[in-house]
PDB file of C-alpha atoms in Angstrom:
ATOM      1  CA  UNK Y 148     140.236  -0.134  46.210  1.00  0.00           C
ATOM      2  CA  UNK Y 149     137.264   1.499  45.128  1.00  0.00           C
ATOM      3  CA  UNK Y 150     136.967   4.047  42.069  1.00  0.00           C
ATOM      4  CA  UNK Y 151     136.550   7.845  42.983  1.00  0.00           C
ATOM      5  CA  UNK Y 152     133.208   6.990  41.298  1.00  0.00           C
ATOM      6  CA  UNK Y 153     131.978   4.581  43.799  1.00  0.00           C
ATOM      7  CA  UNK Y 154     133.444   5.771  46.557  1.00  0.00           C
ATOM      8  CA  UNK Y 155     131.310   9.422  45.751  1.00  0.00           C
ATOM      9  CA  UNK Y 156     128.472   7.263  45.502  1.00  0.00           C
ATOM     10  CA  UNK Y 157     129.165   5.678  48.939  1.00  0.00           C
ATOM     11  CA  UNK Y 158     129.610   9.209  50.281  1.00  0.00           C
ATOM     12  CA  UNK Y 159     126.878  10.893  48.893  1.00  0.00           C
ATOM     13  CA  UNK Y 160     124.267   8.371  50.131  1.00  0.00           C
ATOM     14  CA  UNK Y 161     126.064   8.780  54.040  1.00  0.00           C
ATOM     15  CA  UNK Y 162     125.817  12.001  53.659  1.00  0.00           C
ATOM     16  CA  UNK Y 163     121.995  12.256  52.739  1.00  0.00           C
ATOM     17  CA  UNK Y 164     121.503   9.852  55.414  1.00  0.00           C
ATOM     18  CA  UNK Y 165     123.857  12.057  58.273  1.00  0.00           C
ATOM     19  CA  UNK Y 166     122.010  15.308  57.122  1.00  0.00           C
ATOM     20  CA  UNK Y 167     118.774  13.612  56.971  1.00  0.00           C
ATOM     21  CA  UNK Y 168     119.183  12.561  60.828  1.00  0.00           C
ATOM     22  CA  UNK Y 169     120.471  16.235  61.225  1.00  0.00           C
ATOM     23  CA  UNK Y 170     117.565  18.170  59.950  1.00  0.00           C
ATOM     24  CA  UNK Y 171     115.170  15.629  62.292  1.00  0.00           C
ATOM     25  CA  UNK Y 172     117.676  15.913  65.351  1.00  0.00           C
ATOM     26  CA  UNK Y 173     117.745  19.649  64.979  1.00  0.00           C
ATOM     27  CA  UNK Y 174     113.585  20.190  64.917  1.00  0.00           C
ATOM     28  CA  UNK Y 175     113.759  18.013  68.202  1.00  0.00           C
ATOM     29  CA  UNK Y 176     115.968  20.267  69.652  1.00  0.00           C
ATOM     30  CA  UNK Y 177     114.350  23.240  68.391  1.00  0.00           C
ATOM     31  CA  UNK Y 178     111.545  21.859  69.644  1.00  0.00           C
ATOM     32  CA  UNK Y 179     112.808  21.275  73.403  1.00  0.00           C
ATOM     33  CA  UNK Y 180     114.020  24.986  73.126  1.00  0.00           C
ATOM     34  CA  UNK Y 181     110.655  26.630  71.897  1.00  0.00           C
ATOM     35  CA  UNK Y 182     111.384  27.895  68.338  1.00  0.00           C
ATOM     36  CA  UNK Y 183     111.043  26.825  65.094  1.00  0.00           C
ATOM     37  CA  UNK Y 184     114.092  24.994  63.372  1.00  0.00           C
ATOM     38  CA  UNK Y 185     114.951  28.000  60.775  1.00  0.00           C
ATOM     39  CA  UNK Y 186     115.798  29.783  63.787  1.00  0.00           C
ATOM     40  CA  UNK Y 187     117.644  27.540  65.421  1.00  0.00           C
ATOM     41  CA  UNK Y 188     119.871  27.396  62.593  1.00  0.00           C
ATOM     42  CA  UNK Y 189     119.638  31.341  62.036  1.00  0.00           C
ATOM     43  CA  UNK Y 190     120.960  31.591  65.390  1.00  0.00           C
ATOM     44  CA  UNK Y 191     123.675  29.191  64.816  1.00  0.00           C
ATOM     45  CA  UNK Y 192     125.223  30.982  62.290  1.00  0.00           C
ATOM     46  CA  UNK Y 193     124.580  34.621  64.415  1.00  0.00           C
ATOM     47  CA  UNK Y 194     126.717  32.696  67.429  1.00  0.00           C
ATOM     48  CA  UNK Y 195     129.531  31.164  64.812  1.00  0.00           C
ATOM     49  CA  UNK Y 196     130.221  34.486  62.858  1.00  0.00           C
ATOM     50  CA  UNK Y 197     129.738  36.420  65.705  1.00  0.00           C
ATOM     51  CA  UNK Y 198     128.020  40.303  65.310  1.00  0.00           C
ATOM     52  CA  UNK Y 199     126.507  40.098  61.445  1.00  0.00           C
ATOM     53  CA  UNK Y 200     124.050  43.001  59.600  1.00  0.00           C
ATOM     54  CA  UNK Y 201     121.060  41.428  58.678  1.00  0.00           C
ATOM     55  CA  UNK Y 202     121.895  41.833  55.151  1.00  0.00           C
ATOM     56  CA  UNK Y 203     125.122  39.277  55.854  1.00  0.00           C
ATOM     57  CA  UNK Y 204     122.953  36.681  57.539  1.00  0.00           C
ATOM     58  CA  UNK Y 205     120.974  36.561  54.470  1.00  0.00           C
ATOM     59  CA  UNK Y 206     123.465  36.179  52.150  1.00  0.00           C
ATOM     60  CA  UNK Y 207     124.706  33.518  54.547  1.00  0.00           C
ATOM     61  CA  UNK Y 208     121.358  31.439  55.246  1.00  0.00           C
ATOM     62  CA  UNK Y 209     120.276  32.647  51.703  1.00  0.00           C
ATOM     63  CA  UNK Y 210     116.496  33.303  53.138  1.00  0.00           C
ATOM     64  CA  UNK Y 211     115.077  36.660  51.667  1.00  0.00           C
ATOM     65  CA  UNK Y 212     115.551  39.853  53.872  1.00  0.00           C
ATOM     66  CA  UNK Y 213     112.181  39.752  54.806  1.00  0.00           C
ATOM     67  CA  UNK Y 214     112.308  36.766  56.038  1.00  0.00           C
ATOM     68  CA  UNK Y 215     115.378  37.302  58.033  1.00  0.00           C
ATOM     69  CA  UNK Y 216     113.411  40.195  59.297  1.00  0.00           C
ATOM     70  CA  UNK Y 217     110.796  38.300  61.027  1.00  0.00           C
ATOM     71  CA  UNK Y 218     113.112  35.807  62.018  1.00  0.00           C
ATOM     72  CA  UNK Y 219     114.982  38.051  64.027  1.00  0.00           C
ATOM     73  CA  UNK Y 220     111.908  39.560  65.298  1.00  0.00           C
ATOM     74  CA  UNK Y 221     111.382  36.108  66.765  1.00  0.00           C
ATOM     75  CA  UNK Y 222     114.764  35.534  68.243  1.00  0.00           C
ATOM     76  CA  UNK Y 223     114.755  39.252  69.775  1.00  0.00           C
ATOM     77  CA  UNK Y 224     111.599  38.208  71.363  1.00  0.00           C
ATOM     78  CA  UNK Y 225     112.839  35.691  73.017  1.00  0.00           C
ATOM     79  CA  UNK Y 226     116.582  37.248  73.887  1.00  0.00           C
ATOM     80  CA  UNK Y 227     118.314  34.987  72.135  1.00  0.00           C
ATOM     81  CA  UNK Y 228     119.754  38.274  70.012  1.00  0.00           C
ATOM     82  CA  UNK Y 229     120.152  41.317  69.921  1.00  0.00           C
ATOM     83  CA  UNK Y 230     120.087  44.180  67.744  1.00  0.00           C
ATOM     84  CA  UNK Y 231     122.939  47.246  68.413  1.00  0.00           C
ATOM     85  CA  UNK Y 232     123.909  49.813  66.281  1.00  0.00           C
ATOM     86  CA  UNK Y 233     127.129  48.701  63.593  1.00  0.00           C
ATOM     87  CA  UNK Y 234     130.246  50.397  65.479  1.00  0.00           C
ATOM     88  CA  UNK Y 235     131.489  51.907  61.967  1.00  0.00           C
ATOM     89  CA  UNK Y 236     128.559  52.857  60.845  1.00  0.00           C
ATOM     90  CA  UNK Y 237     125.761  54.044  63.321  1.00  0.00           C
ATOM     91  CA  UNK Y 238     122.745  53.710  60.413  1.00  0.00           C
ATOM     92  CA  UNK Y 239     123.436  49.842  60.363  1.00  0.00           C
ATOM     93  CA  UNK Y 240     122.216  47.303  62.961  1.00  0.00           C
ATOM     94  CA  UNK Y 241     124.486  44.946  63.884  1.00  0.00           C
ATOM     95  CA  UNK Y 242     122.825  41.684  65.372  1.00  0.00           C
ATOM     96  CA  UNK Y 243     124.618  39.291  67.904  1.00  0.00           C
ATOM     97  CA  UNK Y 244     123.899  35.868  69.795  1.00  0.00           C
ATOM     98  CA  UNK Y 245     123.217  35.416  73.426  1.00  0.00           C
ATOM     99  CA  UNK Y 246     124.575  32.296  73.807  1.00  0.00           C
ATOM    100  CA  UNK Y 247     123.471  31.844  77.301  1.00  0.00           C
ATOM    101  CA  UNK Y 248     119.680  32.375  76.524  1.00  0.00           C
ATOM    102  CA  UNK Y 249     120.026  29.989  74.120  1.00  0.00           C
ATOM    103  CA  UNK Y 250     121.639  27.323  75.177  1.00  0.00           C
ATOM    104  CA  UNK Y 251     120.585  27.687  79.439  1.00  0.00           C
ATOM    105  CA  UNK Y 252     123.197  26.695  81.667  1.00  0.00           C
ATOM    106  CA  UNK Y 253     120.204  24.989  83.608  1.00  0.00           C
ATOM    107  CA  UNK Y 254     118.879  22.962  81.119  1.00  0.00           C
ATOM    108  CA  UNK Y 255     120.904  19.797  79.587  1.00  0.00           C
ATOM    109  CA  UNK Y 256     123.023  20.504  76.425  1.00  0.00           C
ATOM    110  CA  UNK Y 257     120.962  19.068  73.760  1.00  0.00           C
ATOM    111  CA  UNK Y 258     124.319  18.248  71.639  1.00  0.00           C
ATOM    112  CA  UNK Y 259     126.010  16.152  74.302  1.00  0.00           C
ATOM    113  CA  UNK Y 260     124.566  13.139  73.763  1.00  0.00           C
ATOM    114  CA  UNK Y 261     125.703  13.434  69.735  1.00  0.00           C
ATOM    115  CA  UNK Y 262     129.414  14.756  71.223  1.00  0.00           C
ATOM    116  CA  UNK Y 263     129.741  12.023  73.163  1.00  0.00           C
ATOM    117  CA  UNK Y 264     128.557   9.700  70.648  1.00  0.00           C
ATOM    118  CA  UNK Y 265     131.504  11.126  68.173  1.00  0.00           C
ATOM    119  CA  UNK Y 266     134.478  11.183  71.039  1.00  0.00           C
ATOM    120  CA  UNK Y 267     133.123   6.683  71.184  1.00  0.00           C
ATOM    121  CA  UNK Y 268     133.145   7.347  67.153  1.00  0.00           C
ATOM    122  CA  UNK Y 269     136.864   9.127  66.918  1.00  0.00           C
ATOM    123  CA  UNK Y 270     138.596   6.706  69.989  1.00  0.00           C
ATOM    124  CA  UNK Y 271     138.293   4.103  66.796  1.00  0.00           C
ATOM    125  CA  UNK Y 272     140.403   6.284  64.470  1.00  0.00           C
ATOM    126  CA  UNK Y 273     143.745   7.812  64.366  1.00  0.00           C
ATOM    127  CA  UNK Y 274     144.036  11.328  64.729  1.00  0.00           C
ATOM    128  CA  UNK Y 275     145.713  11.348  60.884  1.00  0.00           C
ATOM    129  CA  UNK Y 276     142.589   9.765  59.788  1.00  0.00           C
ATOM    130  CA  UNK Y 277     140.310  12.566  62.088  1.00  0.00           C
ATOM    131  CA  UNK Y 278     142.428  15.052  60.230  1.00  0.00           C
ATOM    132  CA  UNK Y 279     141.172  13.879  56.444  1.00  0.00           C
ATOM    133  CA  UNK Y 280     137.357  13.626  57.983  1.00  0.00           C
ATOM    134  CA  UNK Y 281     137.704  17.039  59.345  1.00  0.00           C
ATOM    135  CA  UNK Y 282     139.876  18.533  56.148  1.00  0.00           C
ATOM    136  CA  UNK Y 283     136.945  16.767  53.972  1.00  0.00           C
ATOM    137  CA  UNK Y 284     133.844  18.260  55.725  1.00  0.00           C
ATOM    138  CA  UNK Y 285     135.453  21.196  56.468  1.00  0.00           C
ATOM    139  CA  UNK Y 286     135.838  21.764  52.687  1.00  0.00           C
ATOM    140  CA  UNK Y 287     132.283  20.442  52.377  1.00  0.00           C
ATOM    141  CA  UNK Y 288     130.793  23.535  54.540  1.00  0.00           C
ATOM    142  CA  UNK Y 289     132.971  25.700  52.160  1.00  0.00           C
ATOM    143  CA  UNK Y 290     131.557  24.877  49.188  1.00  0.00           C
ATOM    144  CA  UNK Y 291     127.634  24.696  51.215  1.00  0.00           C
ATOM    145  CA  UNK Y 292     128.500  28.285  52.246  1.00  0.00           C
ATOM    146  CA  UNK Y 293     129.672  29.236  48.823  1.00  0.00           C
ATOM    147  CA  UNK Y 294     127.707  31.905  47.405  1.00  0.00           C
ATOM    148  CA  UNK Y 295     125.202  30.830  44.524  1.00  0.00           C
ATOM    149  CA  UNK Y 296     125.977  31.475  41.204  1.00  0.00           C
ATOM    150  CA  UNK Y 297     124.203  34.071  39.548  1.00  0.00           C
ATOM    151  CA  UNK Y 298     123.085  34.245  35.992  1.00  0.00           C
TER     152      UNK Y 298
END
C-alpha cells in the first residue's frame, strides 16, 4: 500500500492533468456556444445556485464586481440571464440562468460525450467505490469554494 504521501502525490498530478483537460474542454465548448470561457463558468454557477445578487456570484467566482458587471452584461445580451428585482428586497437585483438559451434543446449537449465517457468509466467500479470518488471530490469543491482567507 502506498503512503498518504505518495498517494497525494499520485492525486495531485491526476488532478492537474483532469482540470487541465477541463479548462481546454470548457473553452471548446464555450467556443461552440459563442462566449468566452469566464462566462461559461459564470453561468454555471448562476444555473447551480440558482437566483444569486451579483455581489454573491462574486464572492463565489471571486472575480471583482466590476468584472462580474460586464460579465453579466454579456450573458444578458445574449439571454442566457436575467436580471429581476431581489423578492425581499426590491433595491437588489437578483440574477438567474436560462438554462434553455444556454444549453439549446436543438443543438447537441456538449457534455454528453464526457457523460457517457464516465457511465463506460463507473460500469468498472462498484457503487461503494463511486461513493468514496464522489465523497472525495465532493469535499474537493468544498474546500475550492471555500472562501479565501483574509489577512
Amino acid at each position: 500500500m502506498s503512503s498518504h504521501d505518495e498517494l497525494t502525490a499520485r492525486i495531485a498530478l491526476a488532478m492537474r492533468d483532469v482540470i487541465a483537460h477541463a479548462v481546454l474542454t470548457n473553452e471548446r465548448i464555450a467556443r461552440s456556444i459563442g462566449i468566452n470561457v469566464v462566462d461559461l463558468q459564470t453561468v454555471g454557477v448562476i444555473l447551480r445556485v440558482g437566483p444569486t445578487t451579483p455581489s454573491e456570484l462574486a464572492r463565489r467566482t471571486e472575480l471583482p464586481s466590476s468584472t462580474v458587471t460586464r460579465v453579466l452584461d454579456r450573458l444578458e445580451a445574449r439571454g442566457y440571464i436575467r436580471r429581476v428585482p431581489d423578492p425581499d428586497d426590491r433595491r437588489r437585483v437578483v440574477v438567474e440562468g436560462v438554462a434553455e438559451q444556454v444549453f439549446d434543446p436543438n443543438r447537441p449537449d456538449p457534455y454528453a460525450e464526457i457523460i457517457a465517457g464516465m457511465r463506460r468509466l463507473h460500469a468498472r467500479f462498484t457503487p461503494d467505490e463511486l461513493d468514496v470518488v464522489a465523497r472525495y471530490l465532493e469535499a474537493m469543491a468544498a474546500i475550492a469554494n471555500a472562501p479565501a482567507p483574509t489577512d
